[in-house]
């Protein structure tokens, strides 16, 4: 199921945010997604180092199409042209200890009517 952008919310979890690491809770039709990363910017690019993600829906339930929707929403709402996600080494699941490659997303225009809740 591909999500409608109006059904996605972002909230900073102040209790789980410390030093340079920010924690964001993303509300979706399939439940909450918890994201932790060290954000930094280079010109018009938002870089999320040490990216870690967990979902109420379970492993693999979000899907690539919905991850792209989340990336586009972040870039649109925060006014970046590019988003680079660099994961941290896995502690469990598939291939523990492996560091995933970088994911790069380029901003596409989302009509303003689609961004309204």
XYZ file of C-alpha atoms in Angstrom:
117
model
C 0.000 0.000 0.000
C 1.458 3.363 -1.053
C 0.783 6.159 1.413
C -0.904 9.491 0.787
C 1.362 12.370 1.873
C -1.499 13.833 3.918
C -1.421 10.706 6.119
C 2.236 11.156 7.154
C 3.300 13.160 10.219
C 6.722 14.011 11.670
C 7.429 14.714 15.341
C 10.770 15.202 17.097
C 11.054 12.992 20.191
C 12.798 15.399 22.582
C 13.210 12.714 25.274
C 15.141 10.439 22.880
C 17.187 13.239 21.270
C 20.648 13.932 22.701
C 23.774 15.798 21.621
C 23.971 15.597 17.797
C 21.596 12.617 17.488
C 17.999 13.521 16.695
C 15.083 11.104 17.033
C 11.983 11.569 14.892
C 8.714 9.652 15.144
C 6.954 9.394 11.789
C 3.243 8.615 11.826
C 2.018 6.538 8.869
C -1.061 4.493 7.930
C 0.935 1.358 8.890
C 1.987 2.622 12.316
C 4.925 4.547 13.686
C 8.437 4.680 12.288
C 11.295 5.662 14.600
C 14.327 7.292 12.982
C 17.618 8.293 14.621
C 20.501 10.074 12.884
C 23.109 12.807 13.151
C 21.924 15.464 10.674
C 24.245 17.906 8.956
C 23.912 20.079 5.898
C 26.144 20.873 2.975
C 24.648 23.664 0.897
C 21.235 22.370 -0.282
C 21.836 18.773 0.876
C 20.659 17.234 4.151
C 22.946 14.387 5.230
C 21.761 11.893 7.842
C 24.789 10.075 9.281
C 24.440 7.010 11.496
C 20.875 6.536 10.261
C 18.848 3.934 12.147
C 15.206 3.044 11.472
C 12.650 0.894 13.287
C 8.987 0.383 12.454
C 5.931 -0.845 14.367
C 4.955 -2.621 11.141
C 8.039 -4.874 11.175
C 10.979 -5.504 8.881
C 10.356 -4.858 5.186
C 6.762 -3.681 5.703
C 7.326 -0.067 4.648
C 8.533 -0.697 1.096
C 10.698 1.304 -1.297
C 7.854 3.440 -2.667
C 6.923 4.657 0.818
C 10.560 5.328 1.745
C 10.786 7.523 -1.356
C 7.626 9.348 -0.264
C 9.193 10.001 3.165
C 12.409 11.290 1.571
C 10.463 13.618 -0.741
C 8.387 14.950 2.158
C 11.495 15.692 4.232
C 13.124 17.559 1.336
C 9.938 19.459 0.497
C 9.064 20.463 4.061
C 12.653 21.365 5.013
C 13.517 22.931 1.632
C 16.474 20.744 0.608
C 17.323 19.647 -2.939
C 18.996 16.391 -1.925
C 18.857 13.929 0.960
C 21.738 11.533 1.686
C 21.148 8.702 4.148
C 24.178 6.849 5.554
C 23.220 3.965 7.807
C 25.147 2.706 10.794
C 26.413 -0.848 11.195
C 23.678 -3.393 11.808
C 23.427 -4.804 15.321
C 20.905 -7.523 14.454
C 18.832 -8.885 11.585
C 20.365 -9.532 8.189
C 24.183 -9.366 8.147
C 25.004 -7.997 11.630
C 28.052 -5.700 11.554
C 27.507 -4.725 7.909
C 27.345 -0.995 7.100
C 24.778 -0.276 4.372
C 25.684 1.915 1.407
C 24.559 5.522 1.070
C 21.105 6.250 -0.294
C 20.696 9.467 -2.295
C 17.376 11.104 -3.032
C 16.844 14.126 -5.290
C 13.911 16.426 -4.738
C 10.901 16.194 -7.024
C 8.120 18.734 -6.906
C 5.155 17.764 -4.716
C 2.039 19.826 -5.511
C 1.080 22.086 -2.599
C -2.402 20.540 -2.533
C -0.831 17.149 -1.696
C 1.058 18.610 1.281
C -2.042 19.923 3.046
C -3.342 17.701 5.892
